[in-house]
Coordinates of C-alpha atoms in Angstrom, one line a residue:
M2 CA -4.6 -2.1 2.6
S3 CA -1.6 -2.2 0.2
T4 CA 1.5 -0.2 0.3
V5 CA 4.5 0.5 -2.0
T6 CA 7.9 1.7 -0.9
G7 CA 10.1 3.8 -3.1
S8 CA 12.4 6.7 -3.5
L9 CA 11.1 10.3 -3.5
D10 CA 13.2 12.9 -5.4
F11 CA 12.7 16.2 -3.5
S12 CA 13.7 18.2 -6.6
L13 CA 10.4 17.0 -8.1
L14 CA 8.3 18.1 -5.1
Y15 CA 6.9 21.7 -5.0
S16 CA 4.9 23.6 -2.4
I17 CA 2.0 25.4 -4.1
D18 CA -0.5 28.1 -3.3
T19 CA -3.8 26.6 -2.0
I20 CA -6.0 25.6 -5.0
V21 CA -9.4 27.2 -5.2
A22 CA -12.3 26.6 -7.6
S23 CA -11.4 29.6 -9.7
D24 CA -8.1 28.0 -10.6
F25 CA -10.1 25.5 -12.8
S26 CA -11.5 26.5 -16.1
G27 CA -12.5 25.1 -19.5
S28 CA -14.6 22.0 -20.2
G29 CA -14.1 18.4 -21.2
S30 CA -10.6 17.5 -22.4
S31 CA -9.8 21.3 -22.3
N32 CA -10.2 21.5 -18.6
S33 CA -7.3 23.4 -17.2
L34 CA -5.8 24.0 -13.8
S35 CA -3.7 27.1 -13.1
L36 CA -1.2 26.6 -10.3
S37 CA 0.8 29.4 -8.6
G38 CA 3.4 29.8 -6.0
L39 CA 5.4 26.7 -7.1
T40 CA 8.5 26.5 -4.8
Q41 CA 10.9 23.6 -5.2
V42 CA 11.6 21.7 -2.0
S43 CA 15.2 21.0 -3.0
S44 CA 17.1 22.4 -6.0
T45 CA 19.4 19.3 -5.9
S46 CA 18.5 15.6 -6.1
E47 CA 17.9 14.8 -2.5
Y48 CA 16.0 11.6 -1.8
D49 CA 13.9 9.8 0.8
Y50 CA 14.6 6.2 -0.1
D51 CA 11.8 4.9 2.2
A52 CA 8.9 7.0 0.9
V53 CA 5.7 5.0 1.2
I54 CA 2.4 5.2 -0.7
V55 CA -0.6 3.7 1.1
D56 CA -3.8 2.7 -0.5
D57 CA -5.9 3.9 2.4
N58 CA -9.2 3.4 0.8
D59 CA -8.2 -0.2 -0.3
D60 CA -9.5 0.0 -3.8
G61 CA -6.3 -1.2 -5.5
E62 CA -5.4 2.2 -6.9
F63 CA -3.6 5.3 -5.8
N64 CA -6.1 8.0 -5.8
A65 CA -7.9 10.7 -3.8
G66 CA -7.7 10.1 -0.1
D67 CA -4.6 7.8 -0.2
T68 CA -1.5 8.9 1.5
L69 CA 2.2 9.5 0.9
T70 CA 4.6 9.4 3.9
F71 CA 8.2 10.6 3.8
T72 CA 10.7 12.7 5.8
F73 CA 11.6 16.2 4.5
P74 CA 15.4 16.9 4.1
G75 CA 16.7 18.0 7.5
D76 CA 13.7 16.8 9.4
T77 CA 13.6 13.9 11.9
E78 CA 9.9 13.4 11.9
E79 CA 7.8 11.9 9.1
T80 CA 5.3 13.9 7.1
T81 CA 2.1 12.4 5.7
L82 CA 0.4 14.0 2.8
T83 CA -3.1 13.1 1.5
R84 CA -3.9 13.1 -2.1
V85 CA -6.3 15.9 -3.1
D86 CA -9.4 15.0 -5.1
T87 CA -9.1 17.4 -8.1
A88 CA -12.2 15.8 -9.6
K89 CA -14.4 17.7 -7.1
Y90 CA -13.5 20.9 -9.0
Y91 CA -15.6 21.3 -12.0
G92 CA -15.2 22.8 -15.4
S93 CA -18.1 24.7 -17.2
D94 CA -19.5 21.4 -18.4
G95 CA -19.7 19.9 -14.9
S96 CA -16.9 17.3 -15.5
G97 CA -14.2 16.9 -12.9
F98 CA -10.5 17.5 -13.5
A99 CA -8.9 14.0 -13.8
S100 CA -5.9 12.8 -11.9
G101 CA -2.5 13.2 -13.4
T102 CA -0.3 10.8 -15.3
D103 CA 3.0 12.4 -14.2
Y104 CA 1.9 14.4 -11.1
A105 CA -0.2 14.3 -8.0
I106 CA -1.5 17.0 -5.7
F107 CA -1.4 16.6 -1.9
E108 CA -2.0 18.5 1.2
D109 CA -0.9 18.1 4.8
E110 CA -2.9 18.1 8.0
D111 CA -2.6 21.9 8.1
G112 CA -4.0 22.4 4.6
N113 CA -0.6 23.2 3.0
Q114 CA -0.6 21.9 -0.5
Y115 CA 2.1 20.3 -2.7
I116 CA 2.5 18.9 -6.2
L117 CA 4.8 15.9 -6.9
F118 CA 6.0 15.2 -10.4
S119 CA 7.3 12.1 -11.9
S120 CA 10.7 12.1 -13.6
D121 CA 9.0 12.2 -17.0
F122 CA 7.3 15.6 -16.4
D123 CA 8.9 18.5 -18.1
I124 CA 9.5 20.9 -15.1
S125 CA 10.8 23.6 -17.5
R126 CA 7.1 24.3 -18.1
I127 CA 7.1 26.0 -14.7
S128 CA 7.5 29.7 -15.2
S129 CA 10.2 31.8 -13.4
R130 CA 7.4 33.2 -11.3
G131 CA 6.3 29.8 -10.1
N132 CA 3.2 29.4 -12.3
L133 CA 2.1 26.3 -14.2
T134 CA -1.0 25.4 -16.2
L135 CA -2.1 21.8 -16.5
T136 CA -4.5 20.7 -19.2
E137 CA -6.7 17.6 -18.6
G138 CA -6.5 16.3 -22.2
S139 CA -2.7 16.2 -22.3
D140 CA -1.7 15.9 -18.7
S141 CA -4.2 13.7 -17.1
D142 CA -4.8 9.9 -16.8
D143 CA -5.6 7.3 -14.2
N144 CA -2.1 6.0 -13.9
M145 CA 0.9 7.7 -12.4
D146 CA 4.5 7.0 -11.4
I147 CA 5.4 9.8 -9.0
I148 CA 7.8 7.7 -6.9
D149 CA 10.4 5.2 -8.0
I150 CA 9.2 2.0 -6.4
I151 CA 11.9 -0.1 -4.8
D152 CA 11.4 -3.9 -4.8
V153 CA 14.2 -4.7 -2.5
I154 CA 16.3 -7.8 -3.6
C155 CA 18.9 -8.6 -1.0
F156 CA 20.1 -10.8 1.9
A157 CA 19.2 -10.0 5.5
S158 CA 22.1 -9.5 7.9
G159 CA 23.5 -12.6 9.4
T160 CA 23.3 -14.6 6.2
K161 CA 26.4 -16.7 5.6
I162 CA 27.7 -16.5 2.0
L163 CA 30.2 -19.2 0.7
T164 CA 33.7 -18.0 -0.2
P165 CA 36.8 -20.1 -1.1
N166 CA 37.8 -19.9 2.5
G167 CA 34.5 -20.9 4.0
E168 CA 31.3 -19.0 4.9
R169 CA 31.3 -15.3 5.8
A170 CA 28.5 -13.1 7.1
V171 CA 27.1 -11.0 4.3
E172 CA 27.7 -7.8 6.3
S173 CA 31.4 -8.5 6.3
L174 CA 31.8 -8.8 2.6
K175 CA 33.3 -6.0 0.5
V176 CA 34.2 -5.1 -3.0
G177 CA 37.0 -7.3 -4.3
D178 CA 36.1 -10.3 -2.2
T179 CA 35.8 -13.7 -4.0
L180 CA 32.7 -15.9 -3.6
V181 CA 31.9 -19.4 -4.7
T182 CA 28.9 -20.1 -7.0
Q183 CA 26.6 -23.1 -6.9
E184 CA 28.4 -24.3 -10.0
G185 CA 31.7 -24.5 -8.1
K186 CA 33.2 -21.5 -9.9
T187 CA 34.4 -18.3 -8.3
T188 CA 33.0 -14.8 -8.8
T189 CA 34.1 -11.3 -7.6
I190 CA 32.1 -8.7 -5.7
H191 CA 32.2 -5.4 -7.7
W192 CA 29.7 -3.4 -5.8
A193 CA 28.0 -3.8 -2.4
S194 CA 25.5 -1.8 -0.5
H195 CA 22.9 -2.1 2.3
T196 CA 19.7 -0.5 3.6
H197 CA 18.3 -0.5 7.2
H198 CA 14.7 -0.3 8.3
S199 CA 13.6 0.3 11.9
A200 CA 11.1 -1.9 13.7
Q201 CA 8.7 1.0 13.5
T202 CA 9.0 1.1 9.7
V203 CA 8.7 -2.6 9.4
S204 CA 5.5 -2.5 11.6
R205 CA 3.9 0.1 9.4
F206 CA 4.9 -1.4 6.0
P207 CA 4.7 -5.2 5.8
N208 CA 6.3 -5.4 2.4
I209 CA 9.6 -4.7 4.0
R210 CA 9.4 -7.8 6.2
P211 CA 11.9 -10.5 5.5
I212 CA 10.7 -14.0 4.5
K213 CA 12.2 -17.0 6.2
I214 CA 13.1 -20.3 4.5
P215 CA 13.4 -22.8 7.4
A216 CA 16.5 -24.9 7.8
N217 CA 16.6 -28.2 5.9
S218 CA 13.3 -27.3 4.1
F219 CA 14.7 -27.8 0.6
A220 CA 17.0 -30.7 1.4
A221 CA 19.3 -31.8 4.2
G222 CA 21.5 -28.8 5.0
M223 CA 19.7 -26.6 2.4
P224 CA 19.6 -24.2 4.0
H225 CA 21.7 -25.4 7.0
D226 CA 20.2 -22.6 9.1
D227 CA 17.0 -20.5 8.8
L228 CA 17.5 -18.1 5.8
Y229 CA 16.1 -14.6 5.7
L230 CA 15.7 -12.8 2.4
S231 CA 13.7 -9.8 1.1
R232 CA 10.5 -10.8 -0.5
Q233 CA 11.6 -10.2 -4.1
H234 CA 14.9 -12.2 -3.8
R235 CA 15.1 -15.2 -6.0
V236 CA 16.2 -18.7 -5.0
M237 CA 17.0 -21.6 -7.2
I238 CA 14.8 -24.6 -7.7
E239 CA 15.9 -27.8 -9.5
S240 CA 13.0 -29.8 -10.8
V241 CA 12.0 -32.1 -13.7
V242 CA 8.8 -30.2 -13.7
A243 CA 10.7 -27.0 -14.5
E244 CA 12.5 -28.8 -17.3
R245 CA 9.2 -29.8 -18.8
M246 CA 7.8 -26.3 -18.5
V247 CA 10.7 -24.2 -19.8
G248 CA 13.4 -26.6 -20.9
Q249 CA 15.7 -25.9 -17.9
S250 CA 15.7 -27.9 -14.7
Q251 CA 17.4 -25.2 -12.7
V252 CA 15.3 -22.0 -12.4
L253 CA 15.1 -18.9 -10.2
V254 CA 11.8 -18.0 -8.4
P255 CA 11.1 -15.0 -6.1
I256 CA 10.8 -16.1 -2.5
H257 CA 7.4 -14.4 -2.0
T258 CA 6.0 -17.1 -4.4
L259 CA 7.4 -19.8 -2.1
A260 CA 5.6 -18.2 0.8
E261 CA 2.3 -18.4 -1.1
F262 CA 2.7 -22.2 -1.2
D263 CA 3.9 -22.5 2.4
F264 CA 7.5 -23.4 1.4
A265 CA 8.5 -20.2 3.3
T266 CA 7.0 -17.8 5.8
T267 CA 6.9 -14.1 6.2
V268 CA 8.4 -12.8 9.5
T269 CA 5.6 -11.3 11.6
Q270 CA 7.7 -9.8 14.5
D271 CA 8.3 -6.0 14.4
Q272 CA 12.1 -5.8 14.5
D273 CA 14.9 -3.9 12.8
V274 CA 16.1 -5.4 9.5
S275 CA 19.2 -4.6 7.5
Y276 CA 19.4 -5.8 3.9
Y277 CA 22.6 -6.3 1.9
H278 CA 23.1 -6.1 -1.9
I279 CA 25.9 -7.9 -3.7
L280 CA 26.8 -7.3 -7.3
T281 CA 29.2 -9.9 -8.9
D282 CA 30.7 -10.7 -12.3
Q283 CA 27.3 -11.5 -13.7
H284 CA 23.9 -12.6 -12.3
D285 CA 25.3 -15.5 -10.3
V286 CA 23.8 -18.1 -8.1
L287 CA 25.6 -17.9 -4.8
L288 CA 25.2 -20.2 -1.7
A289 CA 23.5 -18.5 1.2
N290 CA 23.3 -20.6 4.3
G291 CA 24.0 -23.5 1.9
L292 CA 21.0 -22.6 -0.4
P293 CA 21.4 -21.4 -4.0
C294 CA 20.3 -17.8 -4.2
E295 CA 20.8 -15.0 -6.7
S296 CA 23.3 -12.1 -6.6
L297 CA 22.0 -8.7 -7.6
Y298 CA 20.4 -8.9 -11.1
V299 CA 21.1 -6.1 -13.5
G300 CA 18.0 -6.3 -15.6
E301 CA 15.2 -4.1 -16.9
H302 CA 13.8 -3.6 -13.4
L303 CA 17.0 -2.3 -11.8
D304 CA 15.4 1.0 -11.0
K305 CA 12.8 -0.9 -8.9
A306 CA 15.5 -2.7 -7.0
L307 CA 17.7 0.3 -6.2
D308 CA 17.3 4.1 -5.6
P309 CA 18.4 6.3 -8.6
H310 CA 21.9 7.0 -7.2
R311 CA 22.8 3.4 -6.5
A312 CA 21.2 2.2 -9.8
Q313 CA 23.5 4.6 -11.7
Q314 CA 26.6 3.3 -9.8
V315 CA 25.6 -0.2 -11.1
R316 CA 25.0 1.0 -14.6
D317 CA 28.4 2.6 -14.7
L318 CA 30.0 -0.8 -13.9
V319 CA 27.9 -2.4 -16.7
E320 CA 28.8 0.3 -19.2
S321 CA 32.5 0.1 -18.4
G322 CA 32.4 -3.7 -19.0
V323 CA 33.3 -4.6 -15.4
V324 CA 30.0 -6.4 -14.9
S325 CA 28.0 -8.5 -17.3
T326 CA 24.2 -8.5 -17.6
R327 CA 24.2 -12.2 -18.4
S328 CA 22.3 -14.5 -16.0
S329 CA 23.7 -17.9 -15.1
C330 CA 20.3 -19.3 -14.4
H331 CA 16.9 -19.1 -16.0
I332 CA 14.5 -16.6 -14.4
L333 CA 10.8 -17.4 -14.1
E334 CA 8.2 -14.7 -14.1
N335 CA 5.8 -14.6 -11.1
K336 CA 3.1 -16.5 -13.0
Q337 CA 5.4 -19.2 -14.2
A338 CA 6.9 -19.5 -10.7
R339 CA 3.4 -20.0 -9.2
N340 CA 2.5 -22.6 -11.8
L341 CA 5.7 -24.5 -11.1
L342 CA 5.3 -24.4 -7.4
A343 CA 1.6 -25.4 -7.6
R344 CA 2.6 -28.5 -9.5
I345 CA 5.5 -29.3 -7.1
A346 CA 3.2 -28.9 -4.1
K347 CA 0.4 -30.9 -5.6
N348 CA 2.7 -33.8 -6.4
A349 CA 4.8 -33.5 -3.1
K350 CA 8.0 -33.1 -5.1
S351 CA 11.3 -31.8 -3.7
L352 CA 12.4 -28.3 -4.5
L353 CA 15.9 -29.6 -5.2
E354 CA 15.5 -32.9 -6.9
K355 CA 19.2 -33.2 -7.8
C356 CA 21.8 -31.9 -5.4
S357 CA 25.0 -33.0 -7.0
A358 CA 25.8 -29.6 -8.7
I359 CA 25.1 -27.8 -5.5
E360 CA 27.1 -30.1 -3.3
T361 CA 30.2 -29.8 -5.4
P362 CA 31.4 -26.4 -4.3
L363 CA 30.6 -27.3 -0.7
K364 CA 32.8 -30.3 -0.9
R365 CA 35.5 -28.4 -2.8
V366 CA 35.8 -25.7 -0.1
A367 CA 35.7 -28.2 2.7

């Protein structure tokens, strides 16, 4: 059973009058669905940053019968909605009404129904009386993006980050602090944030679990203590194999690919976890517990790494010229990373074949 975690914008969630068969009409691509009683849950952009979609029927898609779990504004208890199978309502030709590209219809355990739109849907189509007509030919498809999926990229609390005055716990760092990169240069923190997940949430949604790189597993003192990162966080590998593959010996790979080849392990205990984001001058390689790891990457997938509000804060820093989008190290896509790690594992090669560039800042600070 797979899950995705993301941010749900309550201004895009509406309660609706219960759908009945007579709300559907037409045939084929002209099938239409007339909704009534649309009432916006929030007129402002309020979010649940930990909304979760669960593929309950385990078919690799988000469709009828799968669930969406979140907490309504002002509530303390979670709500779970189940996606409605609109295909069971037939037009005059007997064809079912297909699922939506930019919306999905749900109901709770009491039968109350809701529609959730993606940010691409034109909600001005909703009339002042709360009515909306959807047409299958123009509004329906098998794919949808109703929540902004968050692929957390950050350090777990307790991680020690190298500064010119020695290592500091990541949770103690703040905007304006100076860090040391693996190249021996300094870089400044321009934005920092964190998220917290309870043990209960971690238990229910395994993709939130941190991944552990054991002490000394890359090389002596690298890392010097067990290192815990979110599954999408990238670490640096230095290998002649990488140089043959992409022309760069130093590359960044996501930690979850390391776990696939037993270079790292996913934490299985259900415990609270706090993650910390650090944005520096550019996409730098920092030293976390002595191991080279990336700072926050301002790339095309920023919206999948941060909720909309925080993503905009970062964009503002980029647009003002405070932060550069340049990366100091070559980034491998997942497929490339897996190919590289498979070759390294097969030939029993080190993940850090040359340590001189990495040892330099350590010696310099000492």
